[in-house]
XYZ file of C-alpha atoms in Angstrom:
435
model
C -90.462 -150.227 80.428
C -92.190 -149.742 83.802
C -90.672 -147.733 86.618
C -91.878 -146.864 90.106
C -91.403 -143.550 91.855
C -88.991 -145.222 94.285
C -86.667 -146.439 91.526
C -86.842 -143.013 89.897
C -85.637 -141.301 93.073
C -82.998 -143.995 93.736
C -81.425 -143.265 90.354
C -81.621 -139.537 91.071
C -79.901 -140.032 94.448
C -77.043 -142.029 92.922
C -76.487 -139.233 90.386
C -76.440 -136.575 93.139
C -73.775 -138.438 95.150
C -71.667 -139.029 92.030
C -71.869 -135.350 91.082
C -70.814 -134.222 94.588
C -67.769 -136.517 94.567
C -66.733 -135.302 91.112
C -67.169 -131.633 92.042
C -64.523 -131.902 94.744
C -61.880 -132.756 92.075
C -62.653 -129.953 89.614
C -59.939 -127.605 88.337
C -60.826 -125.102 85.622
C -58.149 -122.370 85.281
C -60.378 -120.270 83.004
C -62.885 -119.904 85.860
C -60.473 -117.352 87.333
C -61.869 -114.670 85.009
C -65.165 -112.766 84.954
C -67.812 -114.275 87.211
C -66.251 -117.705 86.756
C -66.918 -120.459 84.273
C -70.360 -119.728 82.851
C -72.686 -122.664 83.299
C -74.251 -124.298 80.248
C -77.108 -125.348 82.509
C -79.786 -125.530 79.852
C -82.482 -128.159 79.923
C -81.077 -131.593 79.007
C -83.488 -131.617 76.044
C -81.856 -128.526 74.526
C -78.301 -129.576 75.413
C -78.830 -132.762 73.394
C -79.504 -130.559 70.347
C -76.308 -128.528 70.677
C -77.976 -125.916 72.870
C -80.748 -124.949 70.429
C -83.478 -123.400 72.608
C -84.592 -119.925 71.489
C -87.561 -121.116 69.411
C -88.177 -124.388 71.281
C -91.396 -124.934 73.254
C -93.071 -128.093 74.491
C -96.145 -128.947 76.554
C -94.177 -131.132 79.020
C -90.693 -129.605 78.945
C -89.593 -126.415 80.716
C -87.309 -124.277 78.520
C -86.093 -121.609 80.954
C -83.725 -119.995 78.428
C -86.734 -118.379 76.716
C -89.560 -117.653 79.205
C -92.045 -117.151 76.346
C -92.088 -120.974 76.054
C -93.935 -121.219 79.411
C -97.137 -120.325 77.557
C -97.073 -123.823 75.986
C -97.056 -125.768 79.292
C -100.030 -128.124 79.667
C -99.053 -130.332 82.626
C -97.563 -129.429 85.980
C -93.956 -130.536 85.511
C -91.171 -131.027 88.029
C -87.806 -130.968 86.248
C -84.356 -131.471 87.779
C -81.019 -131.863 86.030
C -77.533 -132.991 87.051
C -74.297 -133.034 85.135
C -70.892 -134.590 85.577
C -67.855 -135.345 83.507
C -64.131 -135.053 82.970
C -62.043 -132.018 81.993
C -58.646 -132.414 80.335
C -56.089 -129.551 80.275
C -53.124 -129.330 77.901
C -50.493 -126.574 77.780
C -48.479 -128.132 74.960
C -46.125 -129.974 77.304
C -48.197 -131.439 80.118
C -51.697 -132.866 80.500
C -53.942 -133.069 83.532
C -57.423 -134.370 84.195
C -60.080 -133.455 86.733
C -63.640 -134.547 87.348
C -66.587 -132.205 87.855
C -70.247 -132.488 88.721
C -73.047 -130.256 89.924
C -76.762 -129.513 89.883
C -77.781 -128.163 86.453
C -81.268 -126.899 87.261
C -84.261 -127.394 89.510
C -87.646 -126.125 88.343
C -91.390 -126.505 88.572
C -93.503 -125.618 85.548
C -97.177 -124.750 86.166
C -99.893 -124.249 83.550
C -102.094 -121.410 84.824
C -104.612 -121.382 81.972
C -104.916 -121.719 78.247
C -101.681 -120.356 76.757
C -100.482 -119.130 80.148
C -97.797 -120.785 82.230
C -95.354 -120.143 85.059
C -92.010 -121.541 86.147
C -90.209 -121.483 89.508
C -86.567 -122.453 89.329
C -83.017 -122.529 90.638
C -79.881 -122.851 88.526
C -76.132 -122.227 88.813
C -75.001 -119.298 86.659
C -71.249 -119.685 87.115
C -68.736 -121.804 88.974
C -65.234 -120.970 90.237
C -62.794 -123.813 90.860
C -59.097 -123.471 90.063
C -55.670 -124.170 91.548
C -52.735 -122.868 89.502
C -49.031 -122.654 90.358
C -46.577 -120.508 88.405
C -42.873 -120.183 89.099
C -40.430 -117.360 88.404
C -37.110 -115.947 89.566
C -37.075 -112.587 91.363
C -34.088 -110.365 92.040
C -34.131 -108.606 95.419
C -31.869 -105.758 96.559
C -30.547 -104.935 93.063
C -28.752 -101.789 94.320
C -26.889 -103.654 97.010
C -25.978 -107.308 96.854
C -28.431 -108.846 94.364
C -30.257 -111.908 95.643
C -31.994 -114.153 93.096
C -34.838 -116.108 94.653
C -37.186 -118.704 93.207
C -40.793 -117.661 93.782
C -43.950 -119.724 93.342
C -47.206 -117.858 92.694
C -50.173 -120.008 93.693
C -53.648 -118.952 92.571
C -56.717 -120.636 94.071
C -60.423 -119.995 93.686
C -63.716 -121.553 94.728
C -67.416 -120.788 94.918
C -70.107 -119.868 92.458
C -73.093 -117.703 91.595
C -76.695 -118.961 91.438
C -80.035 -117.712 90.161
C -83.377 -118.283 91.906
C -86.212 -117.066 89.735
C -89.882 -117.076 88.885
C -91.116 -116.583 85.359
C -94.315 -116.410 83.373
C -95.268 -116.653 79.717
C -98.561 -115.859 78.013
C -99.710 -116.476 74.449
C -101.954 -114.600 72.039
C -102.697 -116.741 69.007
C -99.350 -117.890 67.646
C -97.399 -115.206 69.541
C -96.134 -115.549 73.116
C -94.120 -113.328 75.439
C -92.476 -114.093 78.787
C -90.235 -112.822 81.544
C -87.955 -114.322 84.184
C -87.361 -112.297 87.339
C -85.265 -113.424 90.241
C -82.404 -113.052 92.681
C -78.746 -113.683 91.910
C -76.641 -114.799 94.873
C -73.437 -116.586 95.825
C -69.877 -116.255 97.091
C -66.553 -116.399 95.264
C -63.228 -116.836 97.076
C -59.938 -115.896 95.404
C -56.524 -116.433 96.965
C -53.037 -115.488 95.743
C -49.920 -116.747 97.536
C -46.260 -115.837 97.051
C -44.146 -118.697 98.360
C -40.384 -118.538 98.840
C -37.855 -121.261 99.707
C -37.959 -122.140 103.402
C -34.283 -121.116 103.653
C -35.075 -117.593 102.429
C -35.304 -114.654 104.828
C -38.211 -113.236 102.819
C -41.596 -114.021 104.321
C -44.232 -115.685 102.111
C -47.560 -113.867 101.808
C -51.212 -114.447 100.975
C -53.942 -112.171 99.641
C -57.496 -113.436 100.176
C -60.571 -111.897 98.589
C -64.154 -112.988 99.216
C -66.921 -111.434 97.119
C -70.582 -111.953 98.056
C -73.179 -111.336 95.374
C -76.800 -110.419 95.997
C -78.919 -108.646 93.417
C -82.100 -108.886 91.361
C -81.995 -109.760 87.672
C -84.372 -110.273 84.745
C -84.578 -111.740 81.246
C -87.204 -111.371 78.515
C -88.353 -113.604 75.680
C -90.712 -113.776 72.705
C -91.763 -116.553 70.346
C -93.872 -116.656 67.190
C -95.317 -119.869 65.748
C -96.450 -120.077 62.117
C -98.547 -123.045 60.931
C -97.246 -124.311 57.592
C -99.639 -127.274 57.420
C -101.780 -129.425 59.703
C -98.827 -130.886 61.643
C -95.896 -128.763 60.454
C -94.967 -125.439 62.047
C -92.184 -122.874 61.951
C -91.188 -121.128 65.190
C -89.070 -118.016 65.672
C -87.784 -116.998 69.090
C -85.602 -114.414 70.797
C -84.585 -113.755 74.390
C -82.071 -111.843 76.442
C -81.442 -108.972 78.813
C -79.870 -105.548 78.636
C -76.832 -104.476 80.638
C -77.536 -104.807 84.363
C -75.822 -103.434 87.465
C -75.459 -106.035 90.212
C -74.487 -105.277 93.816
C -71.795 -107.051 95.811
C -69.837 -106.900 99.090
C -66.135 -107.672 99.321
C -63.880 -108.755 102.163
C -60.084 -108.682 101.697
C -57.182 -109.792 103.857
C -53.408 -109.619 103.386
C -51.242 -111.856 105.552
C -47.667 -112.921 106.030
C -47.108 -116.668 106.366
C -44.663 -119.105 107.865
C -43.876 -122.671 106.911
C -44.806 -125.385 109.418
C -42.654 -128.477 108.671
C -44.754 -130.709 110.943
C -47.840 -130.257 108.728
C -46.022 -129.289 105.518
C -48.368 -126.295 105.260
C -48.142 -122.508 105.355
C -49.942 -120.875 108.297
C -50.736 -117.246 109.158
C -48.008 -115.351 110.952
C -49.456 -111.844 110.918
C -52.381 -109.921 109.392
C -51.116 -106.918 107.454
C -54.436 -105.540 106.208
C -58.118 -106.403 106.621
C -61.105 -104.754 104.951
C -64.667 -105.895 105.582
C -67.932 -105.146 103.826
C -66.715 -102.973 100.944
C -69.756 -102.401 98.708
C -69.389 -102.280 94.947
C -71.082 -102.833 91.612
C -70.731 -105.554 89.011
C -71.635 -104.564 85.442
C -73.251 -107.650 83.930
C -73.219 -107.408 80.129
C -76.059 -107.434 77.647
C -77.110 -110.906 76.466
C -79.159 -111.352 73.281
C -80.073 -114.405 71.223
C -82.420 -115.531 68.497
C -83.346 -118.748 66.771
C -85.589 -120.602 64.378
C -87.065 -124.121 64.499
C -89.062 -126.300 62.109
C -91.238 -128.879 63.890
C -93.431 -131.750 62.737
C -95.649 -132.905 65.584
C -94.505 -136.173 67.230
C -91.925 -136.687 64.494
C -89.000 -134.259 64.253
C -87.670 -130.793 65.062
C -84.639 -129.032 63.609
C -83.374 -125.564 64.439
C -80.536 -123.089 64.850
C -79.643 -120.370 67.409
C -77.301 -117.404 67.398
C -76.367 -115.817 70.744
C -74.196 -112.803 71.561
C -72.866 -111.220 74.783
C -71.093 -107.895 75.328
C -68.508 -109.104 77.855
C -66.120 -106.307 76.881
C -68.295 -104.040 79.056
C -68.033 -106.299 82.111
C -66.718 -104.490 85.173
C -65.942 -105.799 88.649
C -65.786 -102.947 91.179
C -65.020 -100.647 88.252
C -62.150 -102.784 86.976
C -62.188 -104.560 83.587
C -61.146 -108.185 83.223
C -59.735 -110.447 80.510
C -63.118 -110.633 78.773
C -64.383 -109.769 75.309
C -67.592 -109.762 73.289
C -68.609 -113.321 72.459
C -70.931 -115.156 70.102
C -72.080 -118.708 69.495
C -73.915 -120.501 66.702
C -75.797 -123.696 67.610
C -77.484 -126.153 65.226
C -79.394 -129.297 66.175
C -82.553 -131.330 66.128
C -84.474 -134.339 67.397
C -86.324 -137.291 65.870
C -88.938 -139.784 67.139
C -89.364 -142.992 65.047
C -92.997 -143.643 66.101
C -94.412 -141.716 69.059
C -97.773 -143.548 68.903
C -96.333 -147.063 68.825
C -97.888 -149.547 71.288
C -95.063 -152.046 70.718
C -91.337 -151.515 70.547
C -90.139 -149.185 73.294
C -87.248 -147.786 71.232
C -89.700 -146.485 68.634
C -90.933 -143.967 71.230
C -87.488 -142.764 72.328
C -86.524 -139.259 71.174
C -83.062 -139.123 69.552
C -81.134 -135.829 69.469
C -78.009 -134.465 67.804
C -76.388 -131.023 67.617
C -73.250 -128.920 67.605
C -71.992 -125.412 68.324
C -69.134 -123.061 67.449
C -68.264 -119.580 68.644
C -65.880 -117.059 70.167
C -65.302 -117.449 73.898
C -65.845 -114.526 76.284
C -62.287 -114.843 77.686
C -59.405 -113.051 75.991
C -55.815 -113.605 77.159
C -52.771 -111.687 75.971
C -54.828 -109.921 73.281
C -55.620 -113.319 71.781
C -59.186 -114.524 71.301
C -60.257 -118.045 72.127
C -62.764 -120.188 70.285
C -65.160 -122.789 71.651
C -66.728 -125.669 69.779
C -68.382 -128.978 70.431
C -71.086 -131.469 69.589
C -73.722 -133.367 71.534
C -75.909 -136.429 71.286
C -78.952 -137.052 73.423
C -82.056 -139.086 73.994
C -85.362 -138.815 75.794
C -86.544 -142.032 77.458
C -90.303 -142.044 78.205
C -91.416 -143.723 81.421
C -95.107 -144.600 81.710
C -96.174 -146.157 84.978
C -99.829 -146.653 84.047
C -102.001 -146.088 80.993
C -101.232 -142.804 79.198
C -104.905 -141.867 79.225
C -104.409 -140.678 82.813
C -102.048 -137.886 81.668
C -99.292 -139.309 83.844
C -95.974 -139.044 82.088
C -92.350 -139.035 83.168
C -89.134 -138.933 81.172
C -85.392 -139.190 81.598
C -83.506 -136.934 79.183
C -79.797 -137.535 78.649
C -77.283 -135.386 76.771
C -73.614 -136.176 76.199
C -71.351 -133.311 75.126
C -67.774 -133.144 73.898
C -66.325 -129.634 73.676
C -63.089 -127.660 73.521
C -62.071 -124.092 74.315
C -58.802 -122.232 73.936
C -55.558 -123.638 72.556
C -51.937 -124.026 73.611
C -50.978 -120.857 71.692
C -53.136 -118.774 74.058
C -52.655 -120.539 77.380
C -54.368 -123.897 77.763
C -56.483 -126.131 75.615
C -59.440 -127.385 77.616
C -61.367 -130.439 76.438
C -64.383 -131.656 78.372
C -66.701 -134.646 78.260
C -69.983 -133.998 80.041
C -73.103 -136.046 80.679
C -76.300 -134.256 81.709
C -79.294 -136.173 83.053
C -82.680 -134.506 83.314
C -85.513 -136.057 85.319
C -88.919 -134.770 84.191
C -91.958 -135.824 86.213
C -95.551 -135.006 85.307
C -97.545 -137.501 87.312
C -100.381 -138.126 89.785
C -98.304 -136.347 92.440
C -99.473 -133.075 90.879
C -102.936 -134.023 89.570
C -105.976 -134.001 91.808
C -107.944 -137.224 91.479
C -111.651 -136.846 90.627
C -114.395 -139.376 91.406
C -117.834 -139.650 89.831
């Protein structure tokens, strides 16, 4: 299978346009809580193994979940990932579907020396996209002549939070340690409307809130590799961060509305209250994880991760949210039939499989929610010229099916997601030498 750089970028461009179109349709009610829907924007390699990443390291793959893995980089590697899919919501009576798509990660891995590497990257940390309507009957003027009015509460949200970071990992024998340090930024818009019948004398209203995030963050990681035989090794890894205080600015506005029949929309009638630039703190909870992986060079790898987060300590401008401590167990692996084969392309493809189960960080009505899912993946090598030139590119694909929540809590959310990772280690980054 021979590809050119042009065809590689054409495929990437098609995926970008598809993801942008899908993103405009997204509706995830659970993104209303916390910082939004937390992004599972791991490398496509790790997503294909159920999210197993704590002990994973590779010479041509950038594992940004554990920065200690940067010490294993051997080629300058440009890695970009996109994801898209379909989300299905079920409340026990009705079903709805929405598409989604976004950038998963963008990173550049650089080997700086023997057992020393660096990574520069950008990734979404959370995404907010919801539009929920809830109806009720309200009684006004109960002490006089009671008036029962149908009210519609409409909740809308959009935006997201991103991380731009630089990280480094260095190894000493079989032990490596690393750190990611960067800047967290983004905007989240939340809107709540109270809409009354157009024949009512009560004015509808809207409360808008825009929160802008801007703060530094960090994460740490360690890995230990133990040689069991010539080509068999056992790796142990851990990564995470302690509780961090992030800074934010908030703008709020309360308005009364009027209904415009010509446009069938509600427009602003009067501004009741406006506050600009209110500074505050976001308490981002402690995140810790550990894992183990057994690897046979150019043949197979199998591992497991356990990750925990203390979301019960999350605070937004001092206020708690519907969040709780969470955990997740992931198990997965990969297999290559014959990495050294000169014939039979499919013998050199990497096949991956994994699954995960855990307790979600959202808690509604004092009821916990679970999350579970499985994934399959593959790594498709793309060699443009002879491999002796150290020019290697790969397309990694991961397909996930997952669920969270259930109809007894609020909604059951089922998603089907495809992540494509484009990994390029080629002549673009290697200086040509002449004798």
